[in-house]
Coordinates of C-alpha atoms and ligand atoms in Angstrom, one line a residue:
M474 CA 30.0 -113.1 -171.2
L475 CA 31.4 -109.4 -171.3
E476 CA 35.1 -109.8 -172.2
K477 CA 33.2 -112.6 -175.0
V478 CA 31.2 -110.2 -176.4
T479 CA 30.3 -107.2 -174.6
E480 CA 32.6 -105.6 -177.6
R481 CA 30.3 -106.2 -180.5
I482 CA 27.2 -105.4 -178.0
P483 CA 27.2 -102.8 -175.4
S484 CA 26.0 -103.6 -172.6
A485 CA 25.0 -101.4 -168.7
F486 CA 28.9 -102.0 -167.9
E487 CA 29.5 -100.2 -171.1
R488 CA 26.9 -97.6 -170.2
A489 CA 27.7 -97.1 -167.4
K490 CA 31.4 -95.7 -168.1
V491 CA 30.3 -93.5 -171.5
M492 CA 26.9 -92.2 -168.8
R493 CA 28.9 -90.8 -166.2
P494 CA 26.4 -89.9 -162.9
C495 CA 24.8 -86.1 -162.9
S496 CA 26.3 -84.6 -159.6
I497 CA 23.4 -82.8 -158.9
G498 CA 21.7 -84.9 -159.4
A499 CA 22.3 -87.4 -158.1
A500 CA 22.8 -85.1 -154.2
G501 CA 19.1 -84.9 -154.6
I502 CA 19.4 -81.6 -155.5
C503 CA 17.6 -81.4 -159.4
C504 CA 15.0 -79.3 -158.3
R505 CA 12.7 -80.3 -161.7
F506 CA 8.4 -80.0 -159.7
C507 CA 8.0 -77.0 -162.4
F508 CA 10.0 -75.5 -165.9
M509 CA 10.7 -72.3 -163.9
G510 CA 13.5 -74.4 -163.8
P511 CA 15.2 -77.2 -164.4
C512 CA 17.4 -75.4 -160.8
R513 CA 21.1 -76.6 -159.2
V514 CA 19.7 -75.5 -155.7
M515 CA 23.3 -75.2 -154.1
E516 CA 23.3 -74.9 -149.9
D517 CA 27.1 -73.8 -150.2
R518 CA 26.7 -70.7 -152.5
E519 CA 24.8 -68.1 -151.7
E520 CA 23.3 -66.8 -155.7
L521 CA 22.4 -70.0 -156.0
S522 CA 20.9 -71.0 -152.2
R523 CA 17.3 -71.1 -153.8
G524 CA 15.7 -71.7 -157.0
V525 CA 13.0 -69.4 -159.0
C526 CA 10.3 -70.1 -156.4
G527 CA 12.7 -69.6 -153.4
A528 CA 13.0 -73.8 -152.7
T529 CA 15.7 -74.6 -151.2
A530 CA 18.5 -77.0 -151.3
A531 CA 16.6 -78.9 -148.3
S532 CA 13.8 -79.2 -149.5
V533 CA 14.1 -79.7 -152.7
A534 CA 16.1 -82.7 -151.7
A535 CA 13.5 -84.2 -149.9
K536 CA 11.2 -83.7 -152.8
N537 CA 13.1 -85.7 -154.5
F538 CA 13.9 -88.4 -151.9
A539 CA 10.0 -89.0 -151.1
R540 CA 9.2 -89.0 -154.6
M541 CA 12.0 -91.9 -155.1
V542 CA 9.7 -93.3 -152.1
A543 CA 6.6 -93.0 -153.5
A544 CA 6.9 -94.2 -156.7
G545 CA 8.9 -97.3 -154.8
A546 CA 5.7 -97.9 -153.7
A547 CA 4.3 -97.6 -155.9
A548 CA 5.8 -100.1 -158.1
H549 CA 5.4 -102.5 -155.2
S550 CA 1.8 -102.0 -154.6
D551 CA 0.8 -102.0 -158.3
H552 CA 2.2 -105.5 -157.5
G553 CA 0.1 -106.1 -154.2
R554 CA -3.0 -105.2 -156.1
E555 CA -3.0 -106.9 -159.8
V556 CA -2.7 -110.3 -156.6
V557 CA -5.5 -109.1 -155.2
L558 CA -7.2 -109.2 -157.7
L559 CA -6.2 -112.5 -158.9
F560 CA -6.8 -113.9 -156.3
L561 CA -10.4 -112.4 -155.9
A562 CA -10.9 -113.8 -159.7
A563 CA -9.2 -117.4 -158.1
A564 CA -12.0 -117.4 -155.9
Q565 CA -15.4 -116.4 -157.7
G566 CA -14.3 -119.2 -159.8
K567 CA -12.8 -116.5 -163.5
A568 CA -9.2 -117.1 -163.4
P569 CA -9.2 -120.0 -165.2
G570 CA -6.0 -122.4 -164.3
F571 CA -5.8 -120.6 -160.8
S572 CA -6.5 -121.7 -157.1
V573 CA -6.2 -121.6 -153.3
K574 CA -3.2 -123.3 -153.1
D575 CA -3.1 -123.3 -148.8
N576 CA -5.4 -123.6 -147.5
R577 CA -3.8 -123.9 -143.8
K578 CA -2.0 -120.0 -144.2
L579 CA -5.6 -118.9 -146.0
R580 CA -7.7 -119.3 -143.1
A581 CA -4.9 -118.3 -140.7
L582 CA -4.7 -115.2 -142.1
A583 CA -8.3 -114.5 -142.5
Q584 CA -9.3 -115.6 -138.6
S585 CA -6.0 -113.0 -138.1
M586 CA -8.2 -110.1 -139.5
G587 CA -11.2 -111.4 -138.1
I588 CA -12.6 -113.1 -140.7
A589 CA -14.9 -115.9 -139.5
T590 CA -13.5 -119.6 -141.5
E591 CA -15.6 -121.7 -139.5
G592 CA -17.6 -123.7 -141.8
K593 CA -16.8 -122.7 -144.5
E594 CA -15.7 -122.7 -147.9
D595 CA -12.1 -122.3 -149.3
E596 CA -13.7 -119.6 -151.9
E597 CA -16.4 -118.3 -149.6
I598 CA -13.1 -116.8 -147.1
A599 CA -10.4 -115.8 -150.1
I600 CA -13.4 -113.8 -151.2
A601 CA -13.5 -112.2 -148.0
L602 CA -10.1 -111.5 -147.9
G603 CA -10.0 -110.3 -151.0
E604 CA -12.8 -108.0 -150.8
R605 CA -10.8 -106.3 -146.9
L606 CA -7.8 -106.4 -148.8
L607 CA -8.6 -104.7 -152.0
Q608 CA -10.1 -101.8 -149.8
D609 CA -6.7 -101.1 -148.3
F610 CA -5.9 -99.6 -152.1
G611 CA -8.8 -97.1 -152.1
Q612 CA -9.7 -96.8 -148.6
Q613 CA -10.3 -92.7 -147.5
E614 CA -9.8 -93.0 -143.7
G615 CA -8.5 -95.7 -140.9
E616 CA -5.7 -97.5 -140.7
I617 CA -4.7 -100.1 -143.6
T618 CA -5.4 -103.6 -142.0
F619 CA -1.9 -105.5 -141.6
I620 CA -0.6 -102.3 -139.6
R621 CA -2.2 -104.2 -136.4
R622 CA 0.1 -107.0 -137.0
A623 CA 2.7 -104.8 -136.3
P624 CA 4.1 -104.9 -132.4
Q625 CA 1.8 -102.9 -130.4
K626 CA 3.9 -100.2 -128.8
R627 CA 5.2 -100.1 -133.0
Q628 CA 1.5 -98.8 -133.8
E629 CA 1.0 -96.7 -131.1
L630 CA 4.3 -95.0 -131.7
W631 CA 3.1 -94.5 -135.5
R632 CA -0.9 -93.5 -134.4
K633 CA 1.2 -91.1 -131.8
M634 CA 3.7 -89.6 -134.7
G635 CA 0.2 -89.4 -137.8
I636 CA 2.0 -91.6 -139.5
V637 CA -0.5 -95.0 -139.8
P638 CA -1.2 -95.6 -143.6
R639 CA -4.9 -94.4 -144.8
G640 CA -5.3 -96.1 -147.9
I641 CA -2.0 -97.3 -149.7
D642 CA -3.5 -95.0 -152.9
R643 CA -4.0 -92.0 -150.9
E644 CA -0.6 -92.1 -149.3
I645 CA 0.9 -92.1 -152.9
V646 CA -1.3 -89.3 -154.1
E647 CA -0.6 -87.5 -152.0
M648 CA 3.4 -87.6 -151.9
L649 CA 2.9 -86.9 -155.4
H650 CA 0.6 -83.5 -154.3
R651 CA 3.0 -82.9 -151.6
T652 CA 5.8 -82.5 -153.5
S653 CA 4.2 -80.2 -156.7
I654 CA 5.2 -76.9 -156.8
G655 CA 4.4 -74.4 -153.9
V656 CA 3.2 -76.9 -151.6
D657 CA 4.6 -78.8 -148.9
Q658 CA 7.9 -76.8 -148.6
D659 CA 8.9 -78.4 -145.1
P660 CA 11.5 -80.7 -145.4
H661 CA 10.6 -82.9 -141.6
N662 CA 7.4 -82.4 -142.8
I663 CA 7.8 -84.6 -146.0
L664 CA 10.1 -86.9 -144.9
L665 CA 6.8 -88.1 -142.5
H666 CA 4.6 -88.3 -145.0
A667 CA 7.3 -90.3 -147.1
A668 CA 7.6 -92.6 -144.1
R669 CA 3.9 -93.0 -144.1
T670 CA 3.9 -93.5 -147.7
A671 CA 6.5 -96.5 -146.9
L672 CA 5.1 -97.8 -144.3
A673 CA 1.7 -99.3 -147.3
D674 CA 4.6 -100.4 -149.0
G675 CA 6.3 -102.0 -146.8
W676 CA 2.6 -103.3 -144.6
G677 CA 0.3 -103.1 -147.4
G678 CA 0.5 -103.0 -151.1
S679 CA 4.3 -105.3 -150.6
M680 CA 2.6 -107.7 -147.5
I681 CA -0.3 -107.9 -149.3
A682 CA 1.3 -109.6 -152.4
T683 CA 3.7 -111.5 -150.0
E684 CA 0.9 -112.9 -148.7
L685 CA -1.8 -113.8 -151.0
Q686 CA 0.4 -114.9 -153.6
D687 CA 1.7 -117.8 -150.8
I688 CA -1.7 -118.7 -150.8
L689 CA -2.3 -119.1 -154.0
F690 CA 0.7 -120.5 -155.1
G691 CA 1.9 -122.0 -152.3
T692 CA 4.0 -121.0 -149.1
P693 CA 7.3 -120.7 -149.4
E694 CA 9.7 -124.0 -148.0
P695 CA 13.3 -125.1 -147.9
L696 CA 14.4 -126.7 -151.2
I697 CA 17.6 -126.7 -153.0
A698 CA 17.5 -125.8 -156.8
K699 CA 20.3 -124.6 -159.6
V700 CA 21.9 -120.2 -160.0
D701 CA 23.6 -118.6 -163.0
L702 CA 24.4 -118.5 -167.3
G703 CA 25.3 -122.3 -166.3
V704 CA 21.3 -123.0 -166.1
L705 CA 20.4 -122.5 -169.1
K706 CA 20.1 -125.0 -172.1
E707 CA 21.8 -125.8 -174.9
D708 CA 19.6 -128.8 -176.8
Q709 CA 16.8 -126.9 -174.8
V710 CA 14.3 -124.9 -175.8
N711 CA 14.9 -121.6 -173.1
I712 CA 12.6 -119.5 -171.6
I713 CA 13.8 -117.0 -169.3
V714 CA 10.7 -115.6 -167.2
H715 CA 11.7 -111.8 -166.4
G716 CA 10.1 -108.7 -163.9
H717 CA 7.7 -109.7 -161.2
E718 CA 5.1 -110.5 -160.7
P719 CA 4.9 -114.4 -161.2
L720 CA 1.4 -114.8 -162.0
L721 CA 1.8 -115.5 -165.2
P722 CA 4.6 -117.5 -165.2
E723 CA 2.6 -120.2 -162.4
L724 CA 1.0 -120.6 -165.6
I725 CA 3.9 -121.3 -167.8
I726 CA 5.8 -123.6 -165.2
K727 CA 2.8 -125.8 -166.1
V728 CA 2.5 -125.1 -169.6
I729 CA 5.6 -126.1 -170.4
E730 CA 4.7 -129.1 -169.0
E731 CA 2.3 -130.7 -171.5
P732 CA 2.9 -133.5 -173.8
E733 CA 2.2 -131.9 -176.7
M734 CA 4.0 -128.6 -175.6
L735 CA 7.0 -131.5 -175.5
A736 CA 6.0 -133.2 -178.2
L737 CA 6.2 -129.8 -180.2
A738 CA 9.8 -129.2 -179.1
R739 CA 11.1 -132.3 -180.3
E740 CA 9.7 -131.6 -183.4
N741 CA 11.5 -129.0 -183.5
G742 CA 15.3 -130.3 -182.7
A743 CA 15.2 -129.3 -179.1
M744 CA 15.9 -132.0 -176.1
G745 CA 13.1 -130.2 -174.3
I746 CA 11.5 -127.4 -172.5
N747 CA 14.1 -125.0 -169.9
L748 CA 13.1 -122.9 -167.8
A749 CA 15.2 -119.9 -166.2
G750 CA 14.7 -116.4 -164.5
I751 CA 15.8 -113.6 -163.9
C752 CA 15.3 -110.7 -161.2
C753 CA 12.6 -110.8 -158.7
T754 CA 10.5 -113.7 -161.2
A755 CA 12.7 -115.5 -160.3
N756 CA 12.6 -115.9 -156.5
E757 CA 9.6 -115.6 -156.9
I758 CA 9.2 -119.1 -159.1
L759 CA 12.5 -119.8 -157.1
M760 CA 10.7 -119.7 -153.5
R761 CA 7.6 -122.2 -154.9
H762 CA 8.7 -124.8 -157.6
G763 CA 12.9 -124.6 -156.9
I764 CA 12.5 -123.7 -161.3
P765 CA 16.5 -122.0 -161.6
I766 CA 17.7 -118.7 -161.6
A767 CA 20.2 -117.3 -164.5
G768 CA 20.8 -114.5 -163.3
S769 CA 19.5 -111.5 -160.9
F770 CA 19.5 -108.0 -163.3
L771 CA 22.1 -107.2 -164.5
H772 CA 21.9 -110.9 -166.1
Q773 CA 19.5 -109.8 -168.4
E774 CA 21.6 -108.7 -171.2
L775 CA 24.0 -111.3 -170.4
A776 CA 21.7 -113.9 -171.4
I777 CA 20.5 -112.9 -174.4
M778 CA 24.0 -112.9 -175.2
T779 CA 24.4 -116.8 -174.5
G780 CA 22.6 -117.0 -178.4
A781 CA 20.9 -119.5 -176.5
V782 CA 17.7 -118.2 -175.4
E783 CA 15.0 -118.0 -177.9
A784 CA 12.4 -115.5 -175.2
M785 CA 12.8 -113.3 -172.9
V786 CA 9.0 -113.3 -170.9
V787 CA 8.5 -110.3 -168.8
D788 CA 6.1 -107.7 -167.8
V789 CA 6.6 -104.8 -164.8
Q790 CA 9.2 -103.4 -163.2
C791 CA 13.8 -103.5 -163.7
V792 CA 13.6 -104.6 -166.9
M793 CA 15.9 -103.5 -169.0
P794 CA 15.0 -101.2 -172.3
S795 CA 17.4 -102.3 -174.2
L796 CA 16.8 -105.4 -173.8
P797 CA 15.4 -105.5 -178.0
T798 CA 18.5 -104.0 -179.1
V799 CA 20.1 -107.0 -177.4
A800 CA 18.1 -109.4 -179.3
S801 CA 18.2 -108.1 -182.4
C802 CA 21.3 -109.3 -182.7
F803 CA 20.4 -112.9 -181.9
H804 CA 17.8 -115.2 -182.4
T805 CA 16.0 -114.0 -179.1
E806 CA 12.7 -112.8 -179.2
I807 CA 11.4 -110.6 -176.0
I808 CA 7.8 -110.7 -175.4
T809 CA 5.8 -107.8 -173.1
T810 CA 3.0 -109.4 -171.5
S811 CA 1.6 -106.1 -169.8
D812 CA -0.3 -103.7 -171.1
K813 CA 1.3 -101.5 -169.0
A814 CA 4.6 -101.9 -169.7
K815 CA 5.7 -102.2 -173.3
I816 CA 8.6 -101.9 -174.9
P817 CA 9.4 -100.6 -179.0
G818 CA 11.4 -103.9 -180.8
A819 CA 9.2 -106.8 -178.8
V820 CA 6.3 -108.9 -179.3
H821 CA 3.6 -108.4 -177.0
I822 CA 1.4 -110.6 -176.0
S823 CA -0.8 -109.0 -173.7
F824 CA -2.3 -111.6 -170.6
N825 CA -5.4 -110.8 -168.5
H826 CA -6.4 -113.3 -165.8
R827 CA -9.9 -113.6 -167.3
E828 CA -9.4 -114.0 -170.6
N829 CA -7.9 -117.3 -171.1
P830 CA -4.4 -116.3 -169.3
E831 CA -3.8 -119.7 -170.1
E832 CA -4.1 -119.7 -173.6
A833 CA -2.0 -116.1 -174.1
A834 CA 1.1 -119.1 -172.1
R835 CA 0.9 -121.4 -174.4
E836 CA 1.2 -118.8 -177.4
I837 CA 4.7 -117.5 -175.5
V838 CA 6.2 -120.7 -175.2
R839 CA 4.8 -122.1 -178.6
R840 CA 6.8 -119.6 -180.5
A841 CA 9.8 -119.7 -178.5
I842 CA 9.7 -123.6 -179.0
L843 CA 9.1 -122.1 -182.8
N844 CA 12.0 -120.2 -182.3
F845 CA 14.8 -122.9 -181.4
R846 CA 15.1 -123.4 -185.3
N847 CA 16.9 -120.0 -185.9
R848 CA 19.6 -120.3 -183.2
G849 CA 22.7 -119.5 -183.9
E850 CA 26.6 -119.7 -182.6
V851 CA 25.7 -120.8 -178.1
N852 CA 27.9 -119.3 -175.9
I853 CA 26.6 -120.7 -172.5
P854 CA 29.4 -119.8 -170.0
K855 CA 29.2 -123.3 -167.8
H856 CA 29.4 -122.2 -164.0
S857 CA 26.0 -122.8 -162.1
V858 CA 26.4 -123.9 -157.7
D859 CA 24.1 -125.0 -156.0
L860 CA 21.5 -122.8 -153.4
V861 CA 19.2 -123.5 -150.9
A862 CA 16.5 -121.2 -151.0
G863 CA 13.1 -121.0 -149.9
F864 CA 12.6 -119.2 -145.5
S865 CA 9.2 -117.6 -145.3
H866 CA 8.5 -117.0 -142.6
E867 CA 6.2 -119.7 -141.8
A868 CA 9.0 -122.0 -143.0
V869 CA 11.7 -120.1 -140.6
V870 CA 8.8 -120.9 -137.9
Y871 CA 9.0 -124.8 -138.7
I872 CA 12.6 -124.9 -138.6
Q873 CA 13.6 -124.1 -135.7
G874 CA 10.8 -127.0 -134.1
G875 CA 7.8 -128.4 -135.9
R876 CA 5.0 -128.2 -136.9
Y877 CA 3.4 -128.2 -132.9
R878 CA 6.5 -126.5 -131.5
G879 CA 7.3 -124.1 -134.2
G880 CA 8.2 -120.8 -133.5
Y881 CA 11.5 -118.5 -132.4
R882 CA 12.3 -119.2 -129.3
P883 CA 15.4 -120.8 -130.3
L884 CA 16.7 -117.8 -132.5
N885 CA 15.8 -116.0 -129.8
D886 CA 17.6 -117.7 -127.4
A887 CA 20.6 -118.5 -129.8
I888 CA 20.9 -114.0 -129.7
I889 CA 20.5 -113.3 -126.0
D890 CA 23.2 -116.0 -125.8
G891 CA 25.0 -114.4 -127.7
R892 CA 25.7 -117.0 -130.5
I893 CA 24.4 -115.0 -132.4
R894 CA 24.6 -111.1 -132.4
G895 CA 21.6 -110.3 -134.1
V896 CA 20.3 -110.2 -137.8
V897 CA 20.4 -108.3 -141.2
G898 CA 18.6 -108.4 -143.6
V899 CA 21.2 -107.5 -146.9
V900 CA 18.5 -106.4 -150.2
G901 CA 18.4 -104.8 -153.3
C902 CA 19.8 -103.7 -156.6
N903 CA 23.0 -104.8 -158.5
N904 CA 24.9 -101.8 -159.7
P905 CA 27.2 -101.8 -162.4
R906 CA 28.6 -98.1 -160.6
V907 CA 30.4 -100.3 -157.6
D908 CA 32.4 -104.0 -158.1
A909 CA 28.7 -105.0 -159.5
W910 CA 27.4 -109.3 -156.8
E911 CA 30.8 -108.1 -155.5
V912 CA 30.2 -106.0 -152.7
H913 CA 26.8 -107.6 -151.8
V914 CA 28.7 -111.5 -151.1
A915 CA 32.3 -109.0 -149.2
L916 CA 29.5 -107.5 -146.8
I917 CA 28.3 -111.3 -145.8
K918 CA 31.0 -113.0 -145.8
E919 CA 32.0 -110.2 -142.9
L920 CA 28.7 -110.2 -141.7
I921 CA 28.2 -113.9 -141.1
A922 CA 31.8 -114.5 -139.9
K923 CA 30.8 -112.2 -137.2
D924 CA 28.0 -114.3 -136.1
V925 CA 24.9 -112.4 -137.6
L926 CA 22.4 -114.3 -139.1
V927 CA 22.1 -112.9 -142.8
L928 CA 18.6 -112.5 -144.4
T929 CA 18.3 -112.1 -147.9
T930 CA 15.6 -111.2 -151.1
G931 CA 15.5 -110.0 -154.1
C932 CA 18.8 -109.8 -156.4
G933 CA 20.9 -109.9 -153.2
A934 CA 19.5 -112.4 -152.6
I935 CA 20.4 -113.9 -156.2
S936 CA 24.3 -112.4 -155.7
A937 CA 24.9 -114.7 -152.4
A938 CA 23.8 -117.7 -154.1
R939 CA 25.9 -117.0 -157.2
A940 CA 28.6 -116.4 -154.2
E941 CA 27.5 -120.3 -152.4
L942 CA 26.5 -118.4 -149.7
L943 CA 23.1 -119.8 -149.7
V944 CA 24.0 -123.3 -148.5
P945 CA 24.9 -125.4 -145.6
E946 CA 28.2 -125.7 -145.9
A947 CA 28.9 -121.2 -145.9
A948 CA 28.4 -122.4 -142.4
E949 CA 32.2 -122.9 -142.7
I950 CA 32.6 -119.3 -142.3
A951 CA 30.5 -118.3 -140.2
G952 CA 31.4 -117.4 -136.7
P953 CA 31.5 -119.8 -134.7
G954 CA 28.4 -119.0 -132.2
L955 CA 26.9 -118.7 -135.9
R956 CA 28.5 -121.6 -136.9
E957 CA 26.9 -124.3 -134.1
V958 CA 22.9 -123.1 -134.7
C959 CA 23.5 -123.0 -138.9
E960 CA 25.2 -126.8 -138.2
A961 CA 22.1 -128.4 -135.3
V962 CA 19.8 -126.9 -137.5
G963 CA 21.2 -127.6 -140.8
M964 CA 20.5 -124.2 -142.2
P965 CA 22.1 -122.4 -144.1
P966 CA 23.8 -118.7 -141.9
V967 CA 22.2 -116.8 -145.2
L968 CA 18.0 -117.3 -145.7
H969 CA 16.7 -116.9 -149.1
M970 CA 13.1 -114.9 -147.5
G971 CA 12.3 -113.9 -151.7
A972 CA 12.1 -111.2 -154.3
C973 CA 11.9 -107.4 -153.3
V974 CA 7.9 -107.6 -151.8
D975 CA 8.8 -110.0 -149.6
N976 CA 10.8 -107.6 -147.2
S977 CA 7.3 -107.3 -146.0
R978 CA 8.6 -110.9 -144.8
L979 CA 11.9 -109.4 -142.8
L980 CA 8.6 -107.4 -141.1
I981 CA 6.8 -110.4 -139.7
A982 CA 9.5 -111.9 -138.9
G983 CA 11.2 -109.8 -136.5
T984 CA 7.4 -109.3 -135.7
A985 CA 8.0 -113.2 -134.7
M986 CA 11.0 -112.0 -132.8
V987 CA 9.4 -109.5 -130.4
R988 CA 6.7 -111.6 -130.3
E989 CA 8.2 -114.7 -129.1
G990 CA 9.4 -112.3 -126.0
G991 CA 13.5 -111.7 -124.2
L992 CA 14.0 -109.1 -127.2
G993 CA 11.9 -105.7 -126.0
E994 CA 8.6 -104.8 -127.3
D995 CA 9.5 -103.2 -130.5
L996 CA 10.9 -104.1 -133.8
S997 CA 13.4 -100.6 -132.5
D998 CA 14.8 -103.3 -129.3
I999 CA 15.6 -106.2 -131.6
P1000 CA 19.7 -106.6 -132.8
A1001 CA 18.6 -105.9 -135.9
A1002 CA 19.7 -103.8 -139.6
G1003 CA 19.1 -103.8 -143.1
C1004 CA 21.5 -102.8 -145.6
A1005 CA 20.9 -102.7 -149.4
P1006 CA 24.7 -102.2 -150.7
E1007 CA 23.8 -101.5 -154.3
W1008 CA 21.1 -100.0 -154.5
M1009 CA 19.8 -98.4 -158.0
S1010 CA 15.5 -98.9 -157.9
E1011 CA 13.2 -96.1 -156.1
K1012 CA 12.2 -99.0 -154.9
A1013 CA 15.1 -99.9 -152.8
V1014 CA 14.4 -96.5 -151.2
A1015 CA 10.6 -97.4 -151.0
I1016 CA 12.3 -100.8 -148.7
G1017 CA 14.6 -98.7 -146.9
H1018 CA 12.3 -95.9 -145.6
Y1019 CA 9.5 -98.4 -144.1
F1020 CA 12.6 -100.2 -141.7
V1021 CA 13.8 -97.0 -141.2
A1022 CA 9.5 -95.9 -140.2
S1023 CA 9.4 -99.7 -138.2
G1024 CA 12.6 -98.8 -136.1
I1025 CA 15.1 -100.3 -138.1
P1026 CA 17.8 -98.4 -139.0
V1027 CA 19.2 -99.4 -142.7
V1028 CA 22.9 -98.7 -144.7
F1029 CA 22.9 -97.8 -148.3
G1030 CA 26.3 -98.6 -150.6
V1031 CA 26.9 -96.4 -154.4
G1032 CA 25.3 -93.3 -152.6
F1033 CA 23.1 -91.8 -150.7
P1034 CA 20.5 -89.4 -152.8
T1035 CA 20.0 -86.6 -150.3
T1036 CA 23.6 -85.5 -149.9
G1037 CA 23.8 -82.1 -151.2
S1038 CA 21.3 -80.6 -148.2
R1039 CA 22.8 -80.9 -145.0
E1040 CA 19.9 -80.3 -142.8
T1041 CA 18.1 -83.2 -144.8
T1042 CA 20.5 -85.9 -145.3
E1043 CA 21.6 -85.6 -141.3
F1044 CA 17.6 -85.7 -140.7
L1045 CA 17.4 -88.7 -142.2
F1046 CA 20.6 -90.3 -140.9
R1047 CA 20.3 -88.9 -137.1
D1048 CA 16.7 -86.8 -136.1
I1049 CA 15.0 -88.8 -137.6
E1050 CA 15.8 -91.5 -134.6
R1051 CA 14.0 -89.7 -132.3
L1052 CA 11.1 -89.8 -133.9
T1053 CA 11.2 -93.4 -135.1
K1054 CA 14.4 -95.3 -134.0
G1055 CA 15.1 -96.0 -137.1
K1056 CA 18.0 -94.4 -139.0
W1057 CA 19.5 -93.1 -142.3
A1058 CA 23.6 -93.8 -143.5
F1059 CA 25.4 -94.5 -146.1
A1060 CA 28.9 -96.4 -146.6
R1061 CA 30.6 -96.6 -149.7
E1062 CA 32.6 -100.1 -149.0
P1063 CA 31.8 -103.2 -147.3
E1064 CA 34.4 -102.8 -145.0
E1065 CA 32.6 -100.2 -143.1
M1066 CA 28.6 -101.4 -143.8
A1067 CA 30.2 -104.4 -141.6
K1068 CA 31.2 -102.3 -139.1
I1069 CA 28.3 -99.5 -139.3
L1070 CA 25.6 -102.4 -138.5
I1071 CA 27.3 -104.7 -136.1
S1072 CA 27.9 -101.1 -134.3
W1073 CA 24.3 -100.8 -134.0
L1074 CA 23.3 -104.3 -133.7
D1075 CA 25.8 -104.3 -130.5
E1076 CA 24.4 -100.9 -129.1
R1077 CA 21.3 -102.5 -129.1
R1078 CA 22.6 -106.6 -127.2
K1079 CA 23.5 -103.1 -124.8
A1080 CA 20.1 -101.7 -123.9
L1081 CA 19.1 -105.1 -123.4
K1082 CA 21.7 -105.9 -121.2
L1083 CA 22.8 -108.6 -123.4
K1084 CA 25.9 -110.5 -123.5
E1085 CA 29.0 -109.0 -125.0
V1086 CA 29.3 -111.0 -128.2
K1087 CA 33.4 -110.4 -129.5
Ligands
LIG2095 O1 13.0 -105.4 -157.1 S1 16.5 -106.6 -156.5 S2 17.2 -105.0 -159.2 S3 15.0 -106.9 -159.4 S4 14.8 -103.5 -157.7 FE1 15.0 -104.6 -159.4 FE2 16.6 -104.1 -157.7 FE3 16.5 -106.9 -158.5 FE4 13.3 -107.1 -157.5 NI1 14.2 -104.7 -156.2

């Protein structure tokens, strides 16, 4: 696609060549918190070592990092808020088209939070659960609800450190306050509040989004689907849903099956209506319905360049502002649907779950069908491959022993006896600054070859899927121990756990491993780590920091956003470990990332006195 079209129509790949990153900004030492600057604060140059207000590079780098955490946490949590509001409206019968799908999970979750379920209707339980979780956003004192799902030891550590989130919105607002001119100047204090803010994301907003979406739309179970641009169909109306909140896409899935829509498609010369996803919306509807994935973050412009997309329907996050420009060279309509996110040049059809949401979905599908006749030249790459997705925490429990004997015992035993070295979450974005997609693939191949079970989400999962790493056959390139386990269970060596908010599933899986026994008492004991090899979004920084605050070390690729300050970087790479027992690292090449991750897993194995893995 790139060779064929991007000479005519610039893409992110072309723009990345022209727009070189600013080295001061990339190192985190550009201070834009007031207008006496912007100041470039440089540790090594005496005359530039402080900003006009006297800020040091260490505090500027910490503040920039902390603001990335706050923005990332805000994005995930605002998504979580939309989900709770819809969840409550659905339970009250005020959201046409939506109702509880997984009442087993509803009851289990409610019971775990002390909400009475016996003799109660699902709707009544859902209202109690939704109201409790909605409070977590605006709560001023106390602790957010899901903190109590973490291992006991971890909760105690957080309480001792004073970083248990009180309320999701409160921590994010306080982070913005602390980082404004003349407030918190102590880099360590700033980074610890960033940890509290990140925890409000991982164990708050993101976890709320994941759990309530499962109850409302169904908890994912393993399924087979297809991935890559080849999923677009030449003879059908192609609708791509892109962004993050799966609320409207859940309705579009139903609407494209309506006989009137199919008839309208045929009247307009198409053989049917084909729905595909991009970015995390893709992961959401893949996990629950097996809807094919057209691609990840860097595919959004390329999908339009096929000339085969009648409508690209977007909501929030990771939607490139370039889309209407690219679409103007084709017949594709870009349709924005969230009142929070409009793009000049796009058509806006507002989606609101209370105001006739099904009609909005129908209008979108109708527009796409009518646009089929406007197609010009079509150029769909032939490539698409199979993948297996749907590994929610509940599905992982199930595949390890069925409904009655399910649990994490087989996985823990495989780690204890050294068939599996440990578990690494390879997550996050694609980035045109590096060898896009390939860094993920090289890293994952290296890890599975060394008997590391890989859990993946977000665009990382899509990268792995395109390289055929999400099928059981990929076990052929795994190390002998991991291969044996995968063959016994019939699972791939890389498990797709969902969208970026579903990194909360990794926290739950890790906690389940601790509870199962034999691997220590805290998340900081189990041989587990995280990596975002091609990150670009602030959301990745929030995720990484809640992993680190939860005791799980994290490697970033591409670049690290605090390197302009030795003090701040050393705190994140070394000193924070004394506090949270997690830490950050940076590596440029996938081999180097794998080396660091494996050394961390081996250190933890050694501390647990587990067998050495060659
Ligand atoms: O939230 S991995 S590019 S799509 S930020 Fe965005 Fe990054 Fe993709 Fe999903 Ni996550």
